[in-house]
XYZ file of C-alpha atoms in Angstrom:
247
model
C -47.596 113.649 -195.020
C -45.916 116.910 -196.522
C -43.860 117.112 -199.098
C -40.179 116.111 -198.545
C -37.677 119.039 -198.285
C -34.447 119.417 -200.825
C -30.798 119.452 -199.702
C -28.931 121.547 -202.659
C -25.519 119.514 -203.074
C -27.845 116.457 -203.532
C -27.770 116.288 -207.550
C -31.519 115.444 -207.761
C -32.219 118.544 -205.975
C -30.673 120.415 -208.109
C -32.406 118.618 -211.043
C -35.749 119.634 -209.145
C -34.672 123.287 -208.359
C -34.013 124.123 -212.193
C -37.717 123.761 -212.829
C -40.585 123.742 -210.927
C -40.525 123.516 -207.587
C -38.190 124.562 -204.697
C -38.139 125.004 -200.643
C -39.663 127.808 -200.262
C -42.457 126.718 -202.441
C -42.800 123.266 -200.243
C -42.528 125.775 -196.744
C -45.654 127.504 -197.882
C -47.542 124.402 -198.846
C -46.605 122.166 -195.982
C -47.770 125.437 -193.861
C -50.778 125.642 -195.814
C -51.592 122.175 -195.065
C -50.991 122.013 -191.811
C -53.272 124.800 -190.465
C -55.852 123.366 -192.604
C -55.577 120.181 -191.007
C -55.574 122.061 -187.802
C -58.638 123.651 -188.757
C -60.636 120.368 -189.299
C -60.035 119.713 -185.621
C -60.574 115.399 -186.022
C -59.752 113.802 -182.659
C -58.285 110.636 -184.779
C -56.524 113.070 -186.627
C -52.429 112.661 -187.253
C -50.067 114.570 -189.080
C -46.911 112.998 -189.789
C -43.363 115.164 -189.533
C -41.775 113.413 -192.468
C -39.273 116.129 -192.750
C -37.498 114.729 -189.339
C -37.964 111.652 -190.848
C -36.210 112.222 -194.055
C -34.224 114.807 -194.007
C -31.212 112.906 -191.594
C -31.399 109.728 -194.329
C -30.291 112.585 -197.410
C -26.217 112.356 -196.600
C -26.544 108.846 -197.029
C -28.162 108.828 -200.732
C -31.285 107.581 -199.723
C -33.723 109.918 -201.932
C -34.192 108.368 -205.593
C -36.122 109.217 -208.166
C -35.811 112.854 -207.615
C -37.483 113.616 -204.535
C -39.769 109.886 -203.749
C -39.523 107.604 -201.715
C -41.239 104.864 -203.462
C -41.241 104.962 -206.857
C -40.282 103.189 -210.190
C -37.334 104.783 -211.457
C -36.118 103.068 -215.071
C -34.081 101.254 -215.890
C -33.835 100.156 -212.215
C -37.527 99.452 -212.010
C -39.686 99.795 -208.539
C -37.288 100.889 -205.231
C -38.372 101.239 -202.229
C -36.007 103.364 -200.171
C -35.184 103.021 -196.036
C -36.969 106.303 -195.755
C -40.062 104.697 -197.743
C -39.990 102.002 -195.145
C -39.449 104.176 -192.305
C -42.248 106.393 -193.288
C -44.761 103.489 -193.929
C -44.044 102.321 -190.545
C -45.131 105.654 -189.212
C -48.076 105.343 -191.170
C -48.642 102.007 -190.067
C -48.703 102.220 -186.625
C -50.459 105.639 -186.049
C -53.286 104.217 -188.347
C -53.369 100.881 -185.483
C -52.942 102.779 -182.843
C -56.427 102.287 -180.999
C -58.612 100.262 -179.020
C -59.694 96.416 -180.311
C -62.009 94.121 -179.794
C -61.947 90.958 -180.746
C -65.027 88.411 -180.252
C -65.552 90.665 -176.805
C -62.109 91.061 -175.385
C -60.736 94.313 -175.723
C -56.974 95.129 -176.166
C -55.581 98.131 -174.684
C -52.308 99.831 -175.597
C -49.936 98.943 -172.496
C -51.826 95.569 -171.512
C -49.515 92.587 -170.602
C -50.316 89.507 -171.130
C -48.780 85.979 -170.915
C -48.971 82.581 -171.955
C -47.725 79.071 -171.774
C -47.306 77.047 -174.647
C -47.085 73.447 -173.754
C -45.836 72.407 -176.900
C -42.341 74.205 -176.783
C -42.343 74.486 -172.482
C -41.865 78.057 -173.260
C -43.970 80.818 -171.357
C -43.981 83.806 -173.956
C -44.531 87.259 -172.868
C -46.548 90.138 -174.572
C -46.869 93.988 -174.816
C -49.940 95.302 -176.389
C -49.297 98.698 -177.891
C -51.026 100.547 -181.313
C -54.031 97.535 -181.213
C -51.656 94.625 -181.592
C -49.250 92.093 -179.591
C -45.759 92.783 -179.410
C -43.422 90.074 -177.623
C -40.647 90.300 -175.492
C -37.253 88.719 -176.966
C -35.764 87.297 -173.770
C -35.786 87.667 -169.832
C -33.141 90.051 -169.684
C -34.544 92.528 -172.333
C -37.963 91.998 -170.215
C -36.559 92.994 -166.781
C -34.548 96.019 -168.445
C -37.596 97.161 -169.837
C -39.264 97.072 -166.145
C -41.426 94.193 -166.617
C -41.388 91.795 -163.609
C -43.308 88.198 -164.498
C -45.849 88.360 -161.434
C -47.091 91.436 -163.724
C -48.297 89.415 -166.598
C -51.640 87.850 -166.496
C -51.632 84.463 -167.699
C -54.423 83.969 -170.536
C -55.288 81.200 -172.938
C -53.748 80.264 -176.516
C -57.172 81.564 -178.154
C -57.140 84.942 -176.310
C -53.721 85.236 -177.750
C -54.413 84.206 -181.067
C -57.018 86.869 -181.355
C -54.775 89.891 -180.820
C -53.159 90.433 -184.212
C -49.169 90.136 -184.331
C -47.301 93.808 -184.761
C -45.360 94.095 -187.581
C -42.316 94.339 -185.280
C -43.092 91.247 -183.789
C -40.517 91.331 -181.054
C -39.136 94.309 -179.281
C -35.189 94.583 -179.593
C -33.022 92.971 -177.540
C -30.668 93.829 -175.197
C -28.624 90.786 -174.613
C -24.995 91.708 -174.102
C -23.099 92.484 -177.298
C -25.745 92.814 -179.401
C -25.144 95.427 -182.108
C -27.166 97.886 -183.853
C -27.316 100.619 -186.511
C -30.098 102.864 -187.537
C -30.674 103.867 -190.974
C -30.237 107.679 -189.992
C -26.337 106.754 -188.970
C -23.337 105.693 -189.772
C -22.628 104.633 -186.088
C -22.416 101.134 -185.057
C -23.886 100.409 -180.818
C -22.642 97.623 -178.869
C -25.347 96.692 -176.026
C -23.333 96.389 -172.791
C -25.361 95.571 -169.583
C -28.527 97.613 -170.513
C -26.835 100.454 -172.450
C -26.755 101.091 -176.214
C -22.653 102.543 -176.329
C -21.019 103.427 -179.667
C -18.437 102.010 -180.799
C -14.900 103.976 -180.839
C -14.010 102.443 -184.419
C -13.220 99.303 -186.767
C -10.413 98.464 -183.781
C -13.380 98.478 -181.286
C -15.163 96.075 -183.090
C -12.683 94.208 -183.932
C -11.573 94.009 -179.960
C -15.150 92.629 -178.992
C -14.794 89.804 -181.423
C -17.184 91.317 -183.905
C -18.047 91.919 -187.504
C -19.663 94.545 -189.361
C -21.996 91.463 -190.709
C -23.375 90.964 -187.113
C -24.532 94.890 -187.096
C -28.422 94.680 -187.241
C -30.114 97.371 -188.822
C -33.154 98.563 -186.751
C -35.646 101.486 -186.590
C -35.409 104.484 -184.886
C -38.435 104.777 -182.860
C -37.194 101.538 -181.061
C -33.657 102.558 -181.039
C -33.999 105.481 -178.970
C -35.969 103.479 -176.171
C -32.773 101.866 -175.240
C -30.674 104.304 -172.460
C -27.047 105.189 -174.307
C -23.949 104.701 -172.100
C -20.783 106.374 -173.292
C -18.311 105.386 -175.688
C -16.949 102.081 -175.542
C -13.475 101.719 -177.070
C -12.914 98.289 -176.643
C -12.923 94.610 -174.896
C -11.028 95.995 -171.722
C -13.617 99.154 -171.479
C -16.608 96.343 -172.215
C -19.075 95.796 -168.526
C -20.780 92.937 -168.827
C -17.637 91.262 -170.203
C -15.711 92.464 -166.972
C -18.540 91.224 -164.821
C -18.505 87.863 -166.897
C -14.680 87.162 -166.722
C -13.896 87.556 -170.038
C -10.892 89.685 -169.697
């Protein structure tokens, strides 16, 4: 992964421009590096774009210790920033992104799968993407997603048990007034019949019977799979809660 750029009003930038390094300097390298790379021509080869990943996260403080993401800065000992987490995601599921096989079943990325679980009378329902299982929350975020039941082939609790569990176990939700923030923005979504719709404001929230405590903070890369609606300003502008009688 390159070297992360530097924003000037951010005072640890300037700190790092006064001596020995600057962007220019980091252009050139992460150039550098990147035709190199090129150069090796590796099919399993991946080079991550952590400037897209960073730079949106520097507006809200998220860069410590200088310019790291991880790192131990005294006397507030070991942090590990959003972008840290972000970027170790990345890291993670580019280097599990393949093929596995498992005592001689083999796991593709898009496989579904199902099974029944006679203990809780629940039928659970899986994705397999980057070499592990992913599941699907509910029904409703299921059939939003384009999934239709008939699709899933039903397999045993063993066959299951050998696929390894993602590190995002489930994929997000989109149950009706769910609400969601990435780490990149300051914008709060309410999910309203499918769509991810920001919100116009505390009064909007406020309107829906929210709180800023029920906001759950989620990753990009499965943010932007949900479809955005427009703006939602308030209880009376809310689908679902039409549809539902609630106004």
């Amino acid at each position: 992964m390159p070297h992360p750029y530097c924003v000037g009003s951010n005072e640890h930038c300037l700190r790092l421009m006064n001596y020995w390094r600057n962007n220019g300097a980091i252009r050139a390298v992460n150039r550098y590096m990147e035709q190199a790379l090129a150069e090796v021509n590796y099919p399993g080869l991946v080079v991550l774009d952590t400037p897209s990943i960073a730079l949106p996260r520097f507006p809200l403080n998220d860069i410590v210790c200088v310019d790291h993401f991880l790192c131990n800065d005294q006397p507030r000992g070991f942090i590990t920033t959003p972008t840290g987490i972000a970027l170790g995601n990345e890291v993670l599921t580019y280097s599990c992104a393949q093929e596995m096989s498992v005592e001689g079943a083999t796991f593709r990325d898009g496989g579904l799968i199902r099974h029944a679980n006679t203990t809780t009378h629940r039928t659970h329902y899986y994705s397999v993407e980057g070499g592990c299982r992913r599941e699907f929350p509910d029904d409703v975020t299921l059939q939003l997603m384009g999934g239709k039941h008939e699709e899933f082939p039903e397999v045993s609790a063993q066959y299951v048990h050998d696929i390894p569990v993602c590190f995002r176990t489930y994929f997000l939700t989109r149950a009706n007034g769910t609400l969601y923030q990435t780490y990149s923005t300051k914008s709060v979504y309410y999910m309203d019949s499918g769509l991810k719709r920001q919100l116009n404001g505390v009064d909007a929230l406020v309107s829906l019977g929210k709180e800023f405590k029920d906001v759950v903070f989620v990753l990009e890369k499965d943010f932007e799979r949900i479809p955005q609606g427009p703006t939602i300003l308030g209880k009376d502008d809310c689908n679902w809660c039409k549809a539902a009688g609630k106004i």
